[in-house]
Amino acid sequence: MQRGRSLLGVSVRVRRVGPECDPSDSLRTFGTVVQALREHAGFSRVEFGEVVRFSKHTVESVELGRRMPDESFVQRGDVTLQIVPLEAGLHACLDGPVRLLETPKGQRLTYSEGQQNGRLISDPKEVSLLYQRYDTLRSQAALTAKDSRGLLERLRGEL
């Protein structure tokens, strides 16, 4: 999977229904990021399933936010996740979801979503600004990757 960067403000509340969960906004967001990164890398669900050693149905359930990914899914997919606690308050990335991407050739792009549309941004000045905001958020408001993982593990244990 090609490298992509994402940062999610996460507040997880799910209700277990068999092996899958009712989708929460956080699980759907995580799943959307997994799907975007998978597609960016050029993998089908079947191909990505082979990489992470899960069935295409499990990959689909994670992407649709119906299933909490377990630790091995995330490790095998080489995903880093940082959580911005709600207590962080105002921060540099409150204008809406944004995905920061880098092509295999090193070109940086961003994808920004609004309520009725999304847009791929390739203008170097705009891309640079969004990367700067992201870096500020990571350094000033987000939990470390280790602390984020610990929080997700605790939440998963509470389900």
mmCIF file of C-alpha atoms in Angstrom:
data_model
loop_
_atom_site.group_PDB
_atom_site.id
_atom_site.type_symbol
_atom_site.label_atom_id
_atom_site.label_comp_id
_atom_site.label_asym_id
_atom_site.label_seq_id
_atom_site.Cartn_x
_atom_site.Cartn_y
_atom_site.Cartn_z
ATOM 1 C CA MET A 1 0.000 0.000 0.000
ATOM 2 C CA GLN A 2 1.336 3.435 -0.898
ATOM 3 C CA ARG A 3 1.859 5.865 1.923
ATOM 4 C CA GLY A 4 -0.958 8.240 2.710
ATOM 5 C CA ARG A 5 -1.451 10.365 5.810
ATOM 6 C CA SER A 6 -4.678 10.853 7.653
ATOM 7 C CA LEU A 7 -5.725 12.305 10.949
ATOM 8 C CA LEU A 8 -9.046 11.521 12.521
ATOM 9 C CA GLY A 9 -10.874 13.098 15.417
ATOM 10 C CA VAL A 10 -12.349 9.958 16.948
ATOM 11 C CA SER A 11 -15.163 9.419 19.400
ATOM 12 C CA VAL A 12 -16.182 5.783 19.043
ATOM 13 C CA ARG A 13 -19.561 4.470 20.123
ATOM 14 C CA VAL A 14 -20.629 1.190 18.609
ATOM 15 C CA ARG A 15 -23.109 -1.513 19.475
ATOM 16 C CA ARG A 16 -22.054 -5.075 18.770
ATOM 17 C CA VAL A 17 -24.352 -7.025 16.456
ATOM 18 C CA GLY A 18 -22.803 -10.450 15.895
ATOM 19 C CA PRO A 19 -19.283 -10.146 14.488
ATOM 20 C CA GLU A 20 -20.035 -6.738 13.012
ATOM 21 C CA CYS A 21 -21.014 -3.415 14.601
ATOM 22 C CA ASP A 22 -23.509 -0.687 13.860
ATOM 23 C CA PRO A 23 -21.401 1.791 11.925
ATOM 24 C CA SER A 24 -20.301 4.836 13.880
ATOM 25 C CA ASP A 25 -18.999 7.969 12.213
ATOM 26 C CA SER A 26 -15.502 7.081 13.414
ATOM 27 C CA LEU A 27 -15.551 3.559 12.018
ATOM 28 C CA ARG A 28 -16.968 4.821 8.712
ATOM 29 C CA THR A 29 -14.281 7.493 8.542
ATOM 30 C CA PHE A 30 -11.536 4.977 9.277
ATOM 31 C CA GLY A 31 -13.021 2.634 6.678
ATOM 32 C CA THR A 32 -13.188 5.415 4.100
ATOM 33 C CA VAL A 33 -9.516 6.167 4.674
ATOM 34 C CA VAL A 34 -8.603 2.474 4.321
ATOM 35 C CA GLN A 35 -10.602 2.311 1.084
ATOM 36 C CA ALA A 36 -9.024 5.501 -0.304
ATOM 37 C CA LEU A 37 -5.518 4.268 0.473
ATOM 38 C CA ARG A 38 -6.279 0.816 -0.964
ATOM 39 C CA GLU A 39 -7.651 2.319 -4.175
ATOM 40 C CA HIS A 40 -4.774 4.810 -4.385
ATOM 41 C CA ALA A 41 -2.363 1.872 -4.220
ATOM 42 C CA GLY A 42 -4.297 0.201 -7.046
ATOM 43 C CA PHE A 43 -5.507 -2.823 -5.053
ATOM 44 C CA SER A 44 -8.911 -4.451 -5.393
ATOM 45 C CA ARG A 45 -10.505 -5.691 -2.162
ATOM 46 C CA VAL A 46 -9.418 -9.222 -3.070
ATOM 47 C CA GLU A 47 -5.798 -8.134 -3.668
ATOM 48 C CA PHE A 48 -5.669 -6.059 -0.482
ATOM 49 C CA GLY A 49 -7.237 -8.955 1.420
ATOM 50 C CA GLU A 50 -4.302 -11.097 0.320
ATOM 51 C CA VAL A 51 -1.850 -8.452 1.610
ATOM 52 C CA VAL A 52 -3.480 -8.206 5.051
ATOM 53 C CA ARG A 53 -4.456 -11.915 5.053
ATOM 54 C CA PHE A 54 -8.170 -11.303 5.498
ATOM 55 C CA SER A 55 -11.065 -12.124 3.192
ATOM 56 C CA LYS A 56 -12.445 -9.560 0.760
ATOM 57 C CA HIS A 57 -15.616 -9.616 2.888
ATOM 58 C CA THR A 58 -13.687 -8.544 6.000
ATOM 59 C CA VAL A 59 -11.957 -5.784 4.017
ATOM 60 C CA GLU A 60 -15.364 -4.619 2.800
ATOM 61 C CA SER A 61 -16.815 -4.672 6.340
ATOM 62 C CA VAL A 62 -13.920 -2.572 7.644
ATOM 63 C CA GLU A 63 -14.205 -0.112 4.728
ATOM 64 C CA LEU A 64 -17.950 0.294 5.278
ATOM 65 C CA GLY A 65 -17.460 0.858 9.011
ATOM 66 C CA ARG A 66 -19.343 -2.295 9.980
ATOM 67 C CA ARG A 67 -16.374 -4.039 11.562
ATOM 68 C CA MET A 68 -13.735 -2.823 14.009
ATOM 69 C CA PRO A 69 -10.371 -3.744 12.470
ATOM 70 C CA ASP A 70 -8.232 -5.832 14.759
ATOM 71 C CA GLU A 71 -4.587 -5.081 15.430
ATOM 72 C CA SER A 72 -3.244 -7.486 12.810
ATOM 73 C CA PHE A 73 -5.379 -5.904 10.058
ATOM 74 C CA VAL A 74 -3.937 -2.488 10.811
ATOM 75 C CA GLN A 75 -0.351 -3.728 11.200
ATOM 76 C CA ARG A 76 -0.421 -5.708 7.967
ATOM 77 C CA GLY A 77 -1.878 -2.740 6.100
ATOM 78 C CA ASP A 78 0.874 -0.454 7.484
ATOM 79 C CA VAL A 79 -1.528 2.217 8.712
ATOM 80 C CA THR A 80 -0.644 4.873 11.266
ATOM 81 C CA LEU A 81 -3.527 6.510 13.073
ATOM 82 C CA GLN A 82 -3.485 9.468 15.408
ATOM 83 C CA ILE A 83 -6.520 10.609 17.346
ATOM 84 C CA VAL A 84 -7.398 14.188 18.196
ATOM 85 C CA PRO A 85 -9.274 14.121 21.501
ATOM 86 C CA LEU A 86 -12.432 16.178 21.695
ATOM 87 C CA GLU A 87 -10.841 18.034 24.615
ATOM 88 C CA ALA A 88 -8.258 19.468 22.175
ATOM 89 C CA GLY A 89 -10.810 22.094 21.232
ATOM 90 C CA LEU A 90 -10.126 24.425 18.321
ATOM 91 C CA HIS A 91 -7.316 23.356 16.032
ATOM 92 C CA ALA A 92 -5.848 23.969 12.582
ATOM 93 C CA CYS A 93 -7.925 21.367 10.722
ATOM 94 C CA LEU A 94 -11.508 22.241 11.605
ATOM 95 C CA ASP A 95 -12.493 23.165 8.052
ATOM 96 C CA GLY A 96 -13.457 19.554 7.335
ATOM 97 C CA PRO A 97 -11.949 16.209 6.438
ATOM 98 C CA VAL A 98 -8.842 16.208 4.303
ATOM 99 C CA ARG A 99 -6.677 13.370 3.042
ATOM 100 C CA LEU A 100 -3.015 13.990 2.354
ATOM 101 C CA LEU A 101 -1.579 11.755 -0.337
ATOM 102 C CA GLU A 102 1.770 11.182 -1.949
ATOM 103 C CA THR A 103 2.118 9.470 -5.308
ATOM 104 C CA PRO A 104 4.806 6.858 -5.966
ATOM 105 C CA LYS A 105 6.693 9.613 -7.833
ATOM 106 C CA GLY A 106 6.640 11.882 -4.751
ATOM 107 C CA GLN A 107 3.931 14.312 -5.891
ATOM 108 C CA ARG A 108 1.854 15.552 -2.972
ATOM 109 C CA LEU A 109 -1.898 15.926 -3.379
ATOM 110 C CA THR A 110 -4.785 16.529 -1.026
ATOM 111 C CA TYR A 111 -8.422 15.536 -1.146
ATOM 112 C CA SER A 112 -10.861 17.765 0.710
ATOM 113 C CA GLU A 113 -14.481 16.867 1.403
ATOM 114 C CA GLY A 114 -17.405 19.184 1.909
ATOM 115 C CA GLN A 115 -21.040 18.430 2.621
ATOM 116 C CA GLN A 116 -22.046 18.210 -1.027
ATOM 117 C CA ASN A 117 -18.769 17.616 -2.836
ATOM 118 C CA GLY A 118 -15.125 16.731 -2.640
ATOM 119 C CA ARG A 119 -12.151 18.042 -4.532
ATOM 120 C CA LEU A 120 -8.706 16.834 -5.394
ATOM 121 C CA ILE A 121 -6.166 19.606 -4.825
ATOM 122 C CA SER A 122 -2.930 19.635 -6.791
ATOM 123 C CA ASP A 123 -1.962 23.335 -6.603
ATOM 124 C CA PRO A 124 1.394 23.301 -4.744
ATOM 125 C CA LYS A 125 0.548 26.372 -2.614
ATOM 126 C CA GLU A 126 -2.775 24.945 -1.415
ATOM 127 C CA VAL A 127 -1.268 21.499 -0.854
ATOM 128 C CA SER A 128 1.602 23.026 1.148
ATOM 129 C CA LEU A 129 -0.828 24.977 3.348
ATOM 130 C CA LEU A 130 -2.862 21.843 4.125
ATOM 131 C CA TYR A 131 0.275 19.837 4.928
ATOM 132 C CA GLN A 132 1.394 22.637 7.281
ATOM 133 C CA ARG A 133 -1.979 22.618 9.046
ATOM 134 C CA TYR A 134 -1.797 18.858 9.369
ATOM 135 C CA ASP A 135 1.717 18.990 10.816
ATOM 136 C CA THR A 136 0.601 21.651 13.311
ATOM 137 C CA LEU A 137 -2.340 19.511 14.358
ATOM 138 C CA ARG A 138 -0.175 16.428 14.790
ATOM 139 C CA SER A 139 2.347 18.274 16.932
ATOM 140 C CA GLN A 140 -0.040 20.372 19.033
ATOM 141 C CA ALA A 141 -3.330 18.511 19.471
ATOM 142 C CA ALA A 142 -3.163 14.857 18.459
ATOM 143 C CA LEU A 143 -2.299 11.950 20.696
ATOM 144 C CA THR A 144 0.876 10.122 19.729
ATOM 145 C CA ALA A 145 0.429 7.079 17.504
ATOM 146 C CA LYS A 146 1.164 4.863 20.540
ATOM 147 C CA ASP A 147 -1.387 6.650 22.758
ATOM 148 C CA SER A 148 -3.963 6.607 19.933
ATOM 149 C CA ARG A 149 -3.478 2.874 19.531
ATOM 150 C CA GLY A 150 -3.848 2.376 23.286
ATOM 151 C CA LEU A 151 -7.098 4.348 23.284
ATOM 152 C CA LEU A 152 -8.493 2.295 20.396
ATOM 153 C CA GLU A 153 -7.497 -0.930 22.135
ATOM 154 C CA ARG A 154 -9.259 0.185 25.344
ATOM 155 C CA LEU A 155 -12.372 1.155 23.369
ATOM 156 C CA ARG A 156 -12.335 -2.160 21.503
ATOM 157 C CA GLY A 157 -12.136 -3.967 24.849
ATOM 158 C CA GLU A 158 -15.220 -2.060 26.082
ATOM 159 C CA LEU A 159 -17.366 -3.225 23.149
#
